[in-house]
Amino acid sequence: MSRVVSITLQNNDDARPIIEAIEKDNPEATVNIYPGMVKIDCEGRLIIKQETVEELLGREWDVQELHLSIISMGGNVDEEDDYFELSWNL
Amino acid sequence: MAEKRKKKLGIKQRYSMLTRGLGWDTTYQDMDKVFPYDNYEGIIIHDWEGWEDPFRLTMDAYWKFQSEKEKKLYAVIDSFAQNNGHLGITDARYVNALKLFLTGVSPLEYQAARGFTHVGRHFRGVGPRVACQMQAIDELRHVQTQIHSMSHYNKYFDGLHSAPHMHDRVWYLSVPKSFFDDARTAGPFEFLTSISFAFEYVLTNLLFVPFMSGAAFNGDMATVTFGFSAQSDEARHMTLGLEVIKFMLEQDERNIPIVQRWMDKWFWRGTRMLALVAMMMDYMLPKRVMSWREAWDIYFTEAGGALFADLARYGIKPPKYADIATKEAEHISHQAWHIFYNYTHAAAFHTWVPEKDELDWLSEKYPNTFDKYYRPRLEYLDKEEKAGRRFYNDTLPMLCQVCQIPMGFTDMDDPTTISFEVSEYKDDKYHTCSLGCKDIFDYEPAKYVQAWLPVHQIYQGNCGGAEIPDVLKWYNFNLGADNMEYNGSPDQKLWDEWQAHRKKA
Amino acid sequence: MSLEIKTNVIQPRRHTYDHIAKRLGADKPATRYQEGTWDLQPTTNFHYRPTWDPSREIYDKSLTAIEMEDWYSFNDPRQLYYGTYTMARHKMMEAEENHFKFIGKSNMFGLMDDEWQQKIKEFLLPMRHYEWGANMNNCDCSDKAYGTAISQVALFAAMDRLGMAQIISRVGLLLDDSTGKSLDQAKADWMENDLWQGARRMIEDSFVVKDWFELLVAQNLSMDGVVFPLFYQYFDEAGQQHGGAPMSMLNEFMQDWGKDEKRWLDHLLKVTAAESPENAALLSKWASVWTDRAIEAFTPIAKHVLGEGAADVMTSIRAEITKRAQKSGIEI
Ligand SMILES: [Fe+2]
Ligand SMILES: [Fe+2]
Ligand SMILES: [Zn+2]
């Protein structure tokens, strides 16, 4: 049975650093590009780290800013001050 | 150093103080009178504090992020109108998908707004109430941004002028309308299971994600923008959907069978309604991103599979008839298009036979079914149309008592036989299109016999008159413009003129 | 590109939606408020009756005794639809946020007399529960109201009340160094302290009012008509001699909001009363009953903060509500 979690983001400038951060912090993730959007799948869990996004962005980044770019997702959400994580239970 | 460091509250703790702490148990009025609706469905809640907040937006952050989204969106809508963005789409046939969207889907956003307002008042837990209220106002956003985005299209194309009036009356729009009426007339827990979970979590991706991506592919920047902008709220809505399910399942074992039955019901009702979306994707987008079948594989089979594997620990099984729905993904868009091709004289959008390269694409995407069952029929209809004998079906179809789709879907193992089921209630016979719909009827017959079935209503003379043109006038159709075949329509004529001018320039 | 096409061949075929043109009396360009509000709510051919209350339809005019020929006679004078609403509130909140930042950074709350800090804990913090009650009531009105025009103003108001409950809570966190202790105490006061029981009883009674228009009058005209001047004007003034300036800054959101509420509410009452003498009589009855209650309910806390002066203040607040109501054609 598939246990893929996924997040879909707009394919635009605001989302690009987030996408890059995801790729960096989740090396096993697969990135699928569609018109206007990018769907990232990952087995079991996927994390977005504030620190990584801030590094790429060169400014402070509130994890809740993710809500400006997100299109869809699959998985249980854990949202904290410094990360946003999607996972399925084992 | 003696300097005291200001303690910074973590997001969870802060959120909890700023929301959960606001409520109190009433003592001057009985709690059951203040919250009269949250315990008649049989769902047992021992501890409302067990609710996990699905997201933690306080109003200050909500206003900040949402106003930012709105500013961006309206900038796109403005420039789309100023630059006559409608001329940049791939083909005028595409606009027919928008017609179906504005008349069939946007009114559901409004219904969602009101439905979430209702449950946002009536749960006794503060956590779920706040989450529902935020969704309520989000859904108001969706209907308004959709109306505002399509406002420009309405100025140049037919079929978009009377969405609220049509939604309350037109035969095929009773499919989405009855879906939402069904949810809204259910109790608050079933409402959340139907809309937040079955619809938003499991199925909404199928509606919005590939369709909006398709809009992008077809040069419709206004629609992509409202679509994706709305979807950014959807992530919160989906989380609410999953949370409410986990909450019910964790509170009491006796909730499990109730939740399972709701999932079965709303999954089926949802897939039935999505037949309209399936045909939008396979037939109405001139440039296609993915087929309905592929979208189903990604968003139901794969994403849904992972979700139900996760819920298995509570004893929840994948929805009943999921296997049938998956089989249907090979057929449903073709059968739905066929129904509308037959009745397009009574619809506020156009249909057509796809062009050769489009048929080839469908053949490629549906190797098991398209050439065998559907292509020959379409090629025949095409020949008839070119010979001046465009086929329209003048008899009124029988509708499924539950999903209200004309009984035109077939047995999936034998796509030449129309499938239907019969139930009896108080000495009357009621017809449904499938086992899924029959189950729903049989569990709550007293509810489904109330359905305002458009065809019955026409026969009873409640829809403007006895003749089809009377009915269409009552629908507020502009006859000969909103309805009928695309070839020869005013939409097509104008589009061709615009293209001719463009070539000259 | 599109621009190459001469504009004369791309003349619009219509200027707005049919139902909007009908209300405008002509096919002419409409505002976003109009297109995003008018006739959005379904009106007919509902499929099933609510299983939670089979006596009514999903949308039902009979949920209030008020009768209107057309429930879109009222239009929000602020022309707020979701987009303009969130932008307007964000602007208000941005200013408020700057006050919070400024006060937090320079620890300005410490400049207020200890005694006044304590008073704020006593009179303001329990009001987060009042605001939450007002959220529930506006949510209820939005749920039951007929037509999008009224339903949406009530929904905006409901969300605003949650926002204000959160602003008040943040004042508590400033006062208690983010421990949340002041909020716990405020809740205990709300639940048990005699000063608050009249107010709490009133709001709990309002939770079970059946007629949504009565509830709208009770909450927004009568209760708020007392609360906004009393707490954010008179109490604010009383704080000035105790170094209450920082609190004044934070009161700004509520002061502005109170003004904003009057704008749509007074217009709504006016339109509704003007429709028929029966409507005017109902509104008068509700406004009288609930204004009496609201004055009575908040008098103990007014005395607690203002002492001797409370009676005069309540008299003038009552006079102000009566005057506003009169302007809308309602006799209290
Ligand atoms: Fe929505
Ligand atoms: Fe939604
Ligand atoms: Zn059916």
mmCIF file of C-alpha atoms in Angstrom, chain A residues 1-6 8-12 14 34-37 39 41 62-84 86-90, chain B residues 8-12 54-57 61 64-65 68-69 72 201 205 209-210 213 216-217 228-229 231-236 238-239 242 246 289-290 298-299 302-303 305-307 309-310 313:
data_model
loop_
_atom_site.group_PDB
_atom_site.id
_atom_site.type_symbol
_atom_site.label_atom_id
_atom_site.label_comp_id
_atom_site.label_asym_id
_atom_site.label_seq_id
_atom_site.Cartn_x
_atom_site.Cartn_y
_atom_site.Cartn_z
ATOM 1 C CA MET A 1 0.000 0.000 0.000
ATOM 2 C CA SER A 2 1.300 3.432 -0.934
ATOM 3 C CA ARG A 3 2.255 5.682 1.948
ATOM 4 C CA VAL A 4 3.127 8.715 -0.085
ATOM 5 C CA VAL A 5 2.595 12.124 1.440
ATOM 6 C CA SER A 6 2.446 15.023 -0.944
ATOM 7 C CA THR A 8 1.350 20.792 -4.232
ATOM 8 C CA LEU A 9 2.528 24.364 -4.568
ATOM 9 C CA GLN A 10 2.042 27.081 -7.129
ATOM 10 C CA ASN A 11 4.811 27.244 -9.628
ATOM 11 C CA ASN A 12 5.805 30.853 -9.064
ATOM 12 C CA ASP A 14 7.004 32.999 -4.042
ATOM 13 C CA TYR A 34 2.483 20.524 -14.190
ATOM 14 C CA PRO A 35 1.163 23.700 -15.833
ATOM 15 C CA GLY A 36 1.101 26.305 -13.080
ATOM 16 C CA MET A 37 1.941 23.948 -10.259
ATOM 17 C CA LYS A 39 3.498 18.425 -6.896
ATOM 18 C CA ASP A 41 5.651 13.404 -3.308
ATOM 19 C CA ASP A 62 6.939 32.776 8.896
ATOM 20 C CA VAL A 63 5.969 29.127 8.387
ATOM 21 C CA GLN A 64 2.365 30.228 7.985
ATOM 22 C CA GLU A 65 3.385 32.087 4.821
ATOM 23 C CA LEU A 66 3.268 28.649 3.280
ATOM 24 C CA HIS A 67 -0.489 29.154 3.110
ATOM 25 C CA LEU A 68 0.023 31.742 0.390
ATOM 26 C CA SER A 69 1.487 29.221 -2.021
ATOM 27 C CA ILE A 70 0.018 25.858 -1.123
ATOM 28 C CA ILE A 71 -2.504 24.260 -3.475
ATOM 29 C CA SER A 72 -3.042 20.858 -1.976
ATOM 30 C CA MET A 73 -1.561 18.226 0.281
ATOM 31 C CA GLY A 74 -1.948 14.720 1.587
ATOM 32 C CA GLY A 75 -0.890 13.543 5.025
ATOM 33 C CA ASN A 76 -1.338 14.421 8.670
ATOM 34 C CA VAL A 77 -0.183 17.970 9.331
ATOM 35 C CA ASP A 78 2.122 19.049 12.106
ATOM 36 C CA GLU A 79 2.687 22.781 12.052
ATOM 37 C CA GLU A 80 5.094 24.410 14.496
ATOM 38 C CA ASP A 81 6.924 27.720 14.746
ATOM 39 C CA ASP A 82 9.916 26.402 12.859
ATOM 40 C CA TYR A 83 8.644 23.635 10.625
ATOM 41 C CA PHE A 84 5.678 22.205 8.728
ATOM 42 C CA LEU A 86 3.340 15.970 6.637
ATOM 43 C CA SER A 87 3.305 12.326 7.584
ATOM 44 C CA TRP A 88 1.346 9.101 7.619
ATOM 45 C CA ASN A 89 1.459 6.937 10.700
ATOM 46 C CA LEU A 90 3.360 3.687 10.461
ATOM 47 C CA LYS B 8 7.850 33.837 23.646
ATOM 48 C CA LEU B 9 4.824 31.605 23.500
ATOM 49 C CA GLY B 10 4.913 28.697 21.098
ATOM 50 C CA ILE B 11 2.357 28.731 18.321
ATOM 51 C CA LYS B 12 0.242 25.946 19.823
ATOM 52 C CA PRO B 54 -6.123 21.542 12.491
ATOM 53 C CA PHE B 55 -4.393 24.869 11.906
ATOM 54 C CA ARG B 56 -3.590 27.802 14.080
ATOM 55 C CA LEU B 57 -4.457 31.063 12.460
ATOM 56 C CA ALA B 61 -2.732 36.491 10.754
ATOM 57 C CA LYS B 64 -2.949 39.566 6.859
ATOM 58 C CA PHE B 65 -2.541 36.496 4.672
ATOM 59 C CA GLU B 68 -2.489 39.621 0.593
ATOM 60 C CA LYS B 69 -3.995 36.834 -1.479
ATOM 61 C CA LYS B 72 -2.823 39.647 -5.825
ATOM 62 C CA TYR B 201 -10.033 15.836 1.548
ATOM 63 C CA ASN B 205 -8.281 17.653 -5.632
ATOM 64 C CA VAL B 209 -6.132 20.716 -9.154
ATOM 65 C CA PRO B 210 -6.120 19.176 -12.640
ATOM 66 C CA SER B 213 -3.814 23.330 -14.171
ATOM 67 C CA ALA B 216 -3.369 27.457 -17.071
ATOM 68 C CA PHE B 217 -2.643 25.274 -20.056
ATOM 69 C CA PHE B 228 -5.113 28.267 -7.087
ATOM 70 C CA SER B 229 -5.842 31.117 -4.748
ATOM 71 C CA GLN B 231 -6.965 26.077 -3.218
ATOM 72 C CA SER B 232 -4.541 27.781 -0.869
ATOM 73 C CA ASP B 233 -7.441 27.930 1.604
ATOM 74 C CA GLU B 234 -8.290 24.345 0.785
ATOM 75 C CA ALA B 235 -5.185 23.069 2.526
ATOM 76 C CA ARG B 236 -6.717 24.315 5.772
ATOM 77 C CA MET B 238 -8.562 19.463 4.157
ATOM 78 C CA THR B 239 -6.804 19.439 7.487
ATOM 79 C CA LEU B 242 -9.066 14.827 8.482
ATOM 80 C CA LYS B 246 -9.880 11.382 13.751
ATOM 81 C CA VAL B 289 -3.106 18.214 -18.909
ATOM 82 C CA MET B 290 -4.157 14.759 -17.847
ATOM 83 C CA ILE B 298 -3.128 10.082 -8.710
ATOM 84 C CA TYR B 299 -5.723 11.634 -6.468
ATOM 85 C CA GLU B 302 -2.704 6.815 -4.692
ATOM 86 C CA ALA B 303 -3.530 9.685 -2.320
ATOM 87 C CA GLY B 305 -4.970 4.759 -0.699
ATOM 88 C CA ALA B 306 -2.405 6.271 1.646
ATOM 89 C CA LEU B 307 -5.143 8.037 3.575
ATOM 90 C CA ALA B 309 -4.203 2.912 5.011
ATOM 91 C CA ASP B 310 -3.636 5.487 7.733
ATOM 92 C CA ARG B 313 -5.780 1.638 12.587
#
